[in-house]
Short mmCIF file of C-alpha atoms and ligand atoms in Angstrom, two decimals:
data_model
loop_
_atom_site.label_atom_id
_atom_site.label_comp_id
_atom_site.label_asym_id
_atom_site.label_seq_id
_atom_site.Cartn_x
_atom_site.Cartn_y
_atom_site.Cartn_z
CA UNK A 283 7.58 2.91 12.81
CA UNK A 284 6.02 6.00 11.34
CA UNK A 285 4.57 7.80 14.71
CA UNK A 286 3.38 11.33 14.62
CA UNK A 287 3.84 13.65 18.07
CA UNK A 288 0.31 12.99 19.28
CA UNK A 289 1.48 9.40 19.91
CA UNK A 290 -0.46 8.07 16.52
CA UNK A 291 1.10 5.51 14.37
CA UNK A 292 0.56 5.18 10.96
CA UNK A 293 0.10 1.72 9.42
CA UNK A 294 -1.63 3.06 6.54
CA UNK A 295 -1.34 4.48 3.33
CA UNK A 296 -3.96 5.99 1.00
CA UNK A 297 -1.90 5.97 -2.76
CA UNK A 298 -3.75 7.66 -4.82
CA UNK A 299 -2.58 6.49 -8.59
CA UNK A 300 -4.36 9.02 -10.93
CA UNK A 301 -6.71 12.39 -10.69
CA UNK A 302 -8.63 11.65 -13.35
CA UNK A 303 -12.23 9.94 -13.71
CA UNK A 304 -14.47 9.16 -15.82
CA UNK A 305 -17.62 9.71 -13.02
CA UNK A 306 -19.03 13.13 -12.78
CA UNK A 307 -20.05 12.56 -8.95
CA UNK A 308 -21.64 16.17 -7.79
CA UNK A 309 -19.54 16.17 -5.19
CA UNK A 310 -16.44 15.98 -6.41
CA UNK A 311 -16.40 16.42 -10.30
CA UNK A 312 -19.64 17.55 -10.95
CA UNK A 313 -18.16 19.20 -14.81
CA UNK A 314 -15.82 16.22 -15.36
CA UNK A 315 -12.19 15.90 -15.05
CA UNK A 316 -9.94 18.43 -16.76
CA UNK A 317 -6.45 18.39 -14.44
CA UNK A 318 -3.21 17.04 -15.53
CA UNK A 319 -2.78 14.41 -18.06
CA UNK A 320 -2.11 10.88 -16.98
CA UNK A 321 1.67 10.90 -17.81
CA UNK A 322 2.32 13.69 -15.22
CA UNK A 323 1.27 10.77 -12.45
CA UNK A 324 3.79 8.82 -11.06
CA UNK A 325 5.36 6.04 -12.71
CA UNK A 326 5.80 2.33 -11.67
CA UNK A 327 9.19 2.78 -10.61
CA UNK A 328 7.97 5.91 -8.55
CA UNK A 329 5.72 3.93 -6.62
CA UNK A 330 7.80 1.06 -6.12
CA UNK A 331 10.50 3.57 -4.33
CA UNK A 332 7.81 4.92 -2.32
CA UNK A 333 6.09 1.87 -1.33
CA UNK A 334 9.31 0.10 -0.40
CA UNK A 335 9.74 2.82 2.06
CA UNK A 336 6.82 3.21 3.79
CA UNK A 337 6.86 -0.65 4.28
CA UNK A 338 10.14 -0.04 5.66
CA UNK A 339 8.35 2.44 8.27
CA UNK A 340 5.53 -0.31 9.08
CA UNK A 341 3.16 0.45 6.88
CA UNK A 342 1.57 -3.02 6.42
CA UNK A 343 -1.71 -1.69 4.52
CA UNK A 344 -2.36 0.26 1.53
CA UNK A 345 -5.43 1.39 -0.50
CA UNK A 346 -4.97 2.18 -3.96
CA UNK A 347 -7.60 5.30 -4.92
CA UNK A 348 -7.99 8.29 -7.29
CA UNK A 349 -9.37 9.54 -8.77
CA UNK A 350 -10.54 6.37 -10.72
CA UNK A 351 -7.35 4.10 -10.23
CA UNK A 352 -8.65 1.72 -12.99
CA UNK A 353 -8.24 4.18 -15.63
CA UNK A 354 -4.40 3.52 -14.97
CA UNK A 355 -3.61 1.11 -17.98
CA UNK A 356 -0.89 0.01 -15.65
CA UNK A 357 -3.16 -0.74 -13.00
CA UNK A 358 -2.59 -4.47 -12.13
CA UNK A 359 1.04 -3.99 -12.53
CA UNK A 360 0.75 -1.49 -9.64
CA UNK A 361 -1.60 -4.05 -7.35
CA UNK A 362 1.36 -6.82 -8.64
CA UNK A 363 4.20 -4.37 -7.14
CA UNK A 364 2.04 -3.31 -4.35
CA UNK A 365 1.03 -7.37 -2.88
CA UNK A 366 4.96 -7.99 -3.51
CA UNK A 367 6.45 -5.04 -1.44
CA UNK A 368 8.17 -6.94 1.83
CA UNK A 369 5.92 -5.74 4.39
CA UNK A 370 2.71 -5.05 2.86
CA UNK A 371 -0.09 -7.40 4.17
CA UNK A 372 -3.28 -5.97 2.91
CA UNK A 373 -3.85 -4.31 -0.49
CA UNK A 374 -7.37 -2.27 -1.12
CA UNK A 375 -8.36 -0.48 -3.89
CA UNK A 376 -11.41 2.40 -3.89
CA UNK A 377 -13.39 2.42 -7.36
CA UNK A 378 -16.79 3.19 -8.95
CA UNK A 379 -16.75 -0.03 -9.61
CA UNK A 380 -17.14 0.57 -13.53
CA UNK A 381 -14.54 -1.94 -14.18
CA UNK A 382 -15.61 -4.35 -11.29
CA UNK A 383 -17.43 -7.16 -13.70
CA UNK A 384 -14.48 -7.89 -16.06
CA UNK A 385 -11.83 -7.41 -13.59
CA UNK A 386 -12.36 -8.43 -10.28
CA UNK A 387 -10.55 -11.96 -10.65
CA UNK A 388 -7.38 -10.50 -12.20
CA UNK A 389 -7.12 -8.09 -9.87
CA UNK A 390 -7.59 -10.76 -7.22
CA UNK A 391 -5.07 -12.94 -8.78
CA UNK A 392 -2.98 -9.79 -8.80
CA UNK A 393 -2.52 -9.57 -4.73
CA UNK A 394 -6.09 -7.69 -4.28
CA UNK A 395 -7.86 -8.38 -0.78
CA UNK A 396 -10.37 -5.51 -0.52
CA UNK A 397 -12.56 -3.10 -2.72
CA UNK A 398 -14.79 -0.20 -1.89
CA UNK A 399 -16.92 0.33 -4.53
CA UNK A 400 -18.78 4.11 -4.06
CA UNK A 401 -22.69 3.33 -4.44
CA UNK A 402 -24.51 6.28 -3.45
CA UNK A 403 -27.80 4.80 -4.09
CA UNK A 404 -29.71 1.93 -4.80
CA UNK A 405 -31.83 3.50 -6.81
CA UNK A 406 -31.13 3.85 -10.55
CA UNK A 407 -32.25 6.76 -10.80
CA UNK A 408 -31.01 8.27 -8.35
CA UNK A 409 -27.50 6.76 -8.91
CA UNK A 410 -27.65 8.57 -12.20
CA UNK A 411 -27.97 11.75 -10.97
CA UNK A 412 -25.24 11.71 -8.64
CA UNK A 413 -22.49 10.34 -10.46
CA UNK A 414 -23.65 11.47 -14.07
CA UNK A 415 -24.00 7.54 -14.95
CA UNK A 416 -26.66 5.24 -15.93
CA UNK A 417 -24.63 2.49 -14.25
CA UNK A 418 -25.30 1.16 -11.46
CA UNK A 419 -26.95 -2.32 -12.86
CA UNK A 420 -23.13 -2.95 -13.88
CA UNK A 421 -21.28 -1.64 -10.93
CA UNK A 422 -23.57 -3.92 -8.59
CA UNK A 423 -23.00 -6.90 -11.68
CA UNK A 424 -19.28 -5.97 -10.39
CA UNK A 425 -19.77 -6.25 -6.93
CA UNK A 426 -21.23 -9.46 -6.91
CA UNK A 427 -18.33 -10.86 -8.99
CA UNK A 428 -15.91 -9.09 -6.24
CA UNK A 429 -17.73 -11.74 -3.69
CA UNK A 430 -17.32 -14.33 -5.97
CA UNK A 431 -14.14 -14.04 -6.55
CA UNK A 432 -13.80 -14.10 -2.64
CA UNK A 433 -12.50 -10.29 -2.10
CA UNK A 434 -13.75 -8.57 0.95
CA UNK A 435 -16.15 -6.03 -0.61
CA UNK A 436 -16.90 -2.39 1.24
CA UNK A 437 -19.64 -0.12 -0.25
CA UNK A 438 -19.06 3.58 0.65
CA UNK A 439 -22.48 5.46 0.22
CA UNK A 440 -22.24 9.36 1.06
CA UNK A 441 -25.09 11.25 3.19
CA UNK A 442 -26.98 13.32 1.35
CA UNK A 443 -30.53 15.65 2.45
CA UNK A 444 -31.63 14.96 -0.91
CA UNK A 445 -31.19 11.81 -1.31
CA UNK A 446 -32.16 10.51 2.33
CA UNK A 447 -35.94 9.53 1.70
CA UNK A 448 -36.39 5.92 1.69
CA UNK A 449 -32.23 5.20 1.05
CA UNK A 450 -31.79 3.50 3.92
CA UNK A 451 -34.86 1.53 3.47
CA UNK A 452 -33.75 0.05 0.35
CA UNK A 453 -30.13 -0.47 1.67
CA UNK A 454 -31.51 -2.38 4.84
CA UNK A 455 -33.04 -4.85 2.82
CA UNK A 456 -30.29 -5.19 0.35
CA UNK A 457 -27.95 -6.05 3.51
CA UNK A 458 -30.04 -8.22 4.52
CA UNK A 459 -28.67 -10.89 2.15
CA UNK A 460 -25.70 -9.37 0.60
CA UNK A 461 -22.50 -9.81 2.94
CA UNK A 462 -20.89 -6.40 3.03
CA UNK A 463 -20.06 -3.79 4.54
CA UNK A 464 -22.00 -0.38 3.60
CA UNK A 465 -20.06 2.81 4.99
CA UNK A 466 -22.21 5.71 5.42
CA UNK A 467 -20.04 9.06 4.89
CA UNK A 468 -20.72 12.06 6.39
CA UNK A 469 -20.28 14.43 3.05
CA UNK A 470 -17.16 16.57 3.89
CA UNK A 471 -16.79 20.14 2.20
CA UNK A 472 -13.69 20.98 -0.06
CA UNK A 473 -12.86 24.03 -1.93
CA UNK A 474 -14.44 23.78 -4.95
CA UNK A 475 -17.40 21.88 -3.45
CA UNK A 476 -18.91 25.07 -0.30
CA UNK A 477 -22.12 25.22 -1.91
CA UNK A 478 -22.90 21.85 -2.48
CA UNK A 479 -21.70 20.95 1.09
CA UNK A 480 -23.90 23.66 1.97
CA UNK A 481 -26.74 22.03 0.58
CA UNK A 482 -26.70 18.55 1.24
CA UNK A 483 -24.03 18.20 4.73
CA UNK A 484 -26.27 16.23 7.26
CA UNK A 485 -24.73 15.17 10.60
CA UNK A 486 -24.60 10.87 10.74
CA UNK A 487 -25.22 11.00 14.31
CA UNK A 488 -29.28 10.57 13.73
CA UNK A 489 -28.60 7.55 11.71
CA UNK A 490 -26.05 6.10 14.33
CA UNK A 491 -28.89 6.39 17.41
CA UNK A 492 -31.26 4.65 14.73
CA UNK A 493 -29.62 1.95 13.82
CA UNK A 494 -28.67 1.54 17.66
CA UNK A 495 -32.37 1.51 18.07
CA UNK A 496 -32.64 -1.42 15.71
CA UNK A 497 -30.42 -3.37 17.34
CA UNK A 498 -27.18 -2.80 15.70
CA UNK A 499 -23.98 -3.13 17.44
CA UNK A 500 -20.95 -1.83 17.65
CA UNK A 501 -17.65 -3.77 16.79
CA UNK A 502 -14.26 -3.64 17.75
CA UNK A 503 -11.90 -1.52 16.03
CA UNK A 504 -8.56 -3.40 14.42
CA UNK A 505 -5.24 -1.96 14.38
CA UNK A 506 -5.43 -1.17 10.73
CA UNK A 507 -9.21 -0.40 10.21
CA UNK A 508 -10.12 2.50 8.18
CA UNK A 509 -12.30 5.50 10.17
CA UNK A 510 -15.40 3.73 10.15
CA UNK A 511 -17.21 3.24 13.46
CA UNK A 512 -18.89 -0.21 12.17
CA UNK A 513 -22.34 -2.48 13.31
CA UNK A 514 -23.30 -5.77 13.10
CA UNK A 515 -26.88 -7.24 13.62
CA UNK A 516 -27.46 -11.25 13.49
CA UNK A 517 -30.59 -10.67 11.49
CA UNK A 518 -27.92 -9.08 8.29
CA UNK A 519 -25.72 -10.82 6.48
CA UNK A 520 -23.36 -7.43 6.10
CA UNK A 521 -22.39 -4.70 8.24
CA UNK A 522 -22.96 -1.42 8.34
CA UNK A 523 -19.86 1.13 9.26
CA UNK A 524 -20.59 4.91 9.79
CA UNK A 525 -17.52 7.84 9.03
CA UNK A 526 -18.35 10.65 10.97
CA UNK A 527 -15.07 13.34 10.02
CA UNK A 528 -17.00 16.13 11.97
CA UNK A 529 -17.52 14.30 15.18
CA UNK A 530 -15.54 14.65 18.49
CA UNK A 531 -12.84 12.52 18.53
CA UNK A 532 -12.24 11.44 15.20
CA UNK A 533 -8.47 12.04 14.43
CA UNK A 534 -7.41 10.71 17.23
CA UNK A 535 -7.95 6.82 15.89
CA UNK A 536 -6.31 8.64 12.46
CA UNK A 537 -3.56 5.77 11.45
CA UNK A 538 -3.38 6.85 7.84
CA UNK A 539 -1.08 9.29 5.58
CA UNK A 540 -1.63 9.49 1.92
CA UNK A 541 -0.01 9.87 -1.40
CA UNK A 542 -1.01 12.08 -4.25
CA UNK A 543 -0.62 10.78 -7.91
CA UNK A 544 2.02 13.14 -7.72
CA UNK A 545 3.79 12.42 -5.69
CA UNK A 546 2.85 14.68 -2.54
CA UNK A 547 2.65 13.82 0.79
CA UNK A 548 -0.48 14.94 2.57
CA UNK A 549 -0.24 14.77 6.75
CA UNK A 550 -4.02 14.80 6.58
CA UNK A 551 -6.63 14.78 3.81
CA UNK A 552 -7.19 18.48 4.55
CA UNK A 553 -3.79 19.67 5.34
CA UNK A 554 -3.26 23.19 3.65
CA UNK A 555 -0.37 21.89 1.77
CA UNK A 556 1.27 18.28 -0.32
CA UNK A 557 4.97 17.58 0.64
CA UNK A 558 6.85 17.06 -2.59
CA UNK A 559 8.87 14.01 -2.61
CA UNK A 560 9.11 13.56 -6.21
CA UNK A 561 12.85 14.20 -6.81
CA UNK A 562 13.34 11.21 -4.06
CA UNK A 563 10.42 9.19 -5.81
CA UNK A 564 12.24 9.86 -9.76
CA UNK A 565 15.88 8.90 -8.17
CA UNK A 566 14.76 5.76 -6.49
CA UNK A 567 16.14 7.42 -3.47
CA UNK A 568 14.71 4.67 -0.75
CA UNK A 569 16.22 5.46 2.27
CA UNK A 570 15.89 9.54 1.08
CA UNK A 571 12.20 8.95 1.29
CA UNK A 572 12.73 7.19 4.81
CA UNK A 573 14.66 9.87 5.77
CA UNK A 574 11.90 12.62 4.54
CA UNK A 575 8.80 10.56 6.10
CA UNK A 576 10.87 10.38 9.74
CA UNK A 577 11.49 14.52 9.50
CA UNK A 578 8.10 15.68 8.15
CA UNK A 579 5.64 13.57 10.69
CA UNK A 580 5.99 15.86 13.37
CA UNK A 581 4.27 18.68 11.39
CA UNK A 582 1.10 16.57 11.89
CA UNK A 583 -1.35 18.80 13.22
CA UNK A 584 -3.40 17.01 15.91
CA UNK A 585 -7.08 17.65 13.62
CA UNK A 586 -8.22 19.26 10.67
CA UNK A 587 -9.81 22.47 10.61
CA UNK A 588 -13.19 21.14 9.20
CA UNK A 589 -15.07 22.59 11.80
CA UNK A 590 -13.79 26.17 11.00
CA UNK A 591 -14.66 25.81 7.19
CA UNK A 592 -10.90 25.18 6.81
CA UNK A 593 -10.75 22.61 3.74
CA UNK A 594 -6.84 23.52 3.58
CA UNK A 595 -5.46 22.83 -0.11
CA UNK A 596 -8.09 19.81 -0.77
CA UNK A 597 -10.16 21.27 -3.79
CA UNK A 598 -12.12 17.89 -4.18
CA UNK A 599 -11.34 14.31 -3.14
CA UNK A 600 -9.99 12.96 -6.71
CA UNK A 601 -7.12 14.89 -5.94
CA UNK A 602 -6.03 12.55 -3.05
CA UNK A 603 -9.06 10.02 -3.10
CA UNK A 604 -10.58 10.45 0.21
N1 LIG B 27 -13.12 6.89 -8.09
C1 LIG B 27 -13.14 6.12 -6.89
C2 LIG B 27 -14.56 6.04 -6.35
O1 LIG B 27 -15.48 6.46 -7.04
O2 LIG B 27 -14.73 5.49 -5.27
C3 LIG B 27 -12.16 6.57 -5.83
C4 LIG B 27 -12.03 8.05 -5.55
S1 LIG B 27 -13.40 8.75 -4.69
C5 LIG B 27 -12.80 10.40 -4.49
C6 LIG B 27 -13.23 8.01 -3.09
C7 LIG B 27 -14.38 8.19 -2.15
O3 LIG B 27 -14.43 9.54 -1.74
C8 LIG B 27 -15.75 7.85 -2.71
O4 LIG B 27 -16.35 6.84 -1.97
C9 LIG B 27 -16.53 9.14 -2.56
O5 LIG B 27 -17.85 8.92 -2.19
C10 LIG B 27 -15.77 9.85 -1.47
N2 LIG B 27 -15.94 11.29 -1.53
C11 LIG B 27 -15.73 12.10 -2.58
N3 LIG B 27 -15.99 13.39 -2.25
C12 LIG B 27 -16.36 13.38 -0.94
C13 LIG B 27 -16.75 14.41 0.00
N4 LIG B 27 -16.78 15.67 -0.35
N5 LIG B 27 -17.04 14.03 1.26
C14 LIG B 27 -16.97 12.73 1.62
N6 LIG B 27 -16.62 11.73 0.79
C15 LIG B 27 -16.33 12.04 -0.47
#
């Protein structure tokens, strides 16, 4: 069991599969993608090595994120190797949901449970402007084929100040019939990102004591949950889940560590630097990795430094995938 000096165990594992995207969210590649190209990411074999070992530590969950993880042409041989790996109980993916439509029942069929598909806005328009594409018709085409197909869909949708008016509004009554659960992010800041954090940060905490007003309630955190403090109301058919990184408390629930394409190990999405374990990773070196995740835990710091304007080496999410 992978357990860090604060007394936190980690059960989860955030693999992130490729930088690159093909969105140009304003938060995180607001010019495009221009970092390494996709053969510099880590191979099948790579992954295999590194996923056998962390399910050899107890990590029983693992999300699959990006950048865009669907641009990998290898993708559904990674969600194959991923549902197979001894150990592994629960495989999730994070997308823009691009791909959603024409995919969702092979990737099911491939060992998929769970998607979070980013959806900033239920507003064309508006959806346009923040991720630089006139999608959002197709992504939401996407989603409902995700319930179809019977995956357990998430909807991450950031908090914005100018895109607040009349949001929630329209998500209410789209949760009203649609049955999943919408996470409401507090927008973090990263290096290349100050200004627009600047901008458009708003605290959650408003829309937590309204929807408590409305009669939502809180539910009861599982073992492996992600950081989302999550509602329900009997009038909705989905939930609503709120990710507050800048409130009190929040790293001490942290059960997650996560995986660069490259093969870095990051303590914490803002830890000030990736521990390379690509020489392990290229040797199928299993019980080297083991080995390496045992020693390095303890250098877990016990939060991040948001607070402090202290994004450490995190430049933008599609580097690790949020
Ligand atoms: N391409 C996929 C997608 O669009 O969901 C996966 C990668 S994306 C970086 C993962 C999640 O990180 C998205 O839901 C996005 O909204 C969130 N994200 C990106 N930048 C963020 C920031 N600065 N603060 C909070 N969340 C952020």
């Amino acid at each position: 069991m992978l357990e860090d000096s604060f007394g936190r165990q980690f059960h989860y594992l955030r693999l992130s599969v490729t930088e690159a995207c093909n969105f140009r969210c304003q938060y995180c590649l607001p010019d495009g993608y221009s970092g390494p190209s996709s053969d510099q990411f880590m191979s099948l074999n790579e992954i295999n090595t590194l996923l056998t070992a962390f399910a050899q530590l107890g990590t029983s969950k693992v999300r699959l994120t990006g950048g865009e993880p669907t641009l990998r042409r290898d993708f559904i041989d990674i969600l194959q190797l991923t549902a197979a790996t001894p150990g592994i109980q629960r495989v999730a993916m994070t997308t823009h949901g691009g791909r959603l439509e024409k995919f969702a029942d092979k990737w099911k069929a491939a060992g998929l449970d769970q998607v979070n598909v980013s959806i900033d806005s239920l507003d064309p328009r508006q959806f346009t402007a923040i991720t630089g594409q006139d999608k959002l018709k197709a992504v939401l085409r996407g989603l409902d084929r995700a319930l179809d197909v019977g995956l357990d869909v998430k909807v991450n949708a950031l908090l914005l100040n100018d895109f607040s008016d009349s949001r929630l509004g329209r998500f209410l009554t789209w949760l009203k019939e649609t049955p999943v659960t919408l996470r409401f992010i507090e927008l973090m800041e990263t290096g290349d990102t100050s200004q627009f954090f600047n901008k458009q940060h708003q605290s959650g905490l408003p829309l937590k004591t309204t929807l408590l007003e409305m009669g939502w309630q809180p539910l009861i955190r599982r073992k492996d949950a992600g950081p989302a403090q999550e509602f329900y109301h009997p009038d909705y058919a989905g939930r609503i889940g709120l990710i507050l990184p800048y409130s009190k408390d929040f790293c001490k629930s942290c059960n997650r560590l996560r995986v660069s394409a490259s093969g870095k190990l990051h303590l914490c999405l803002f830890s000030e630097t990736g521990l390379d374990m690509r020489e392990l990773l290229v040797s199928e070196d299993v019980n080297g990795t083991v080995a390496f995740l045992k020693n390095v835990l303890g250098q877990k710091h016990e939060t991040h430094y948001l607070h402090q304007g202290d994004t450490g080496a995190t430049k933008h999410l599609a580097m690790l995938g949020g």
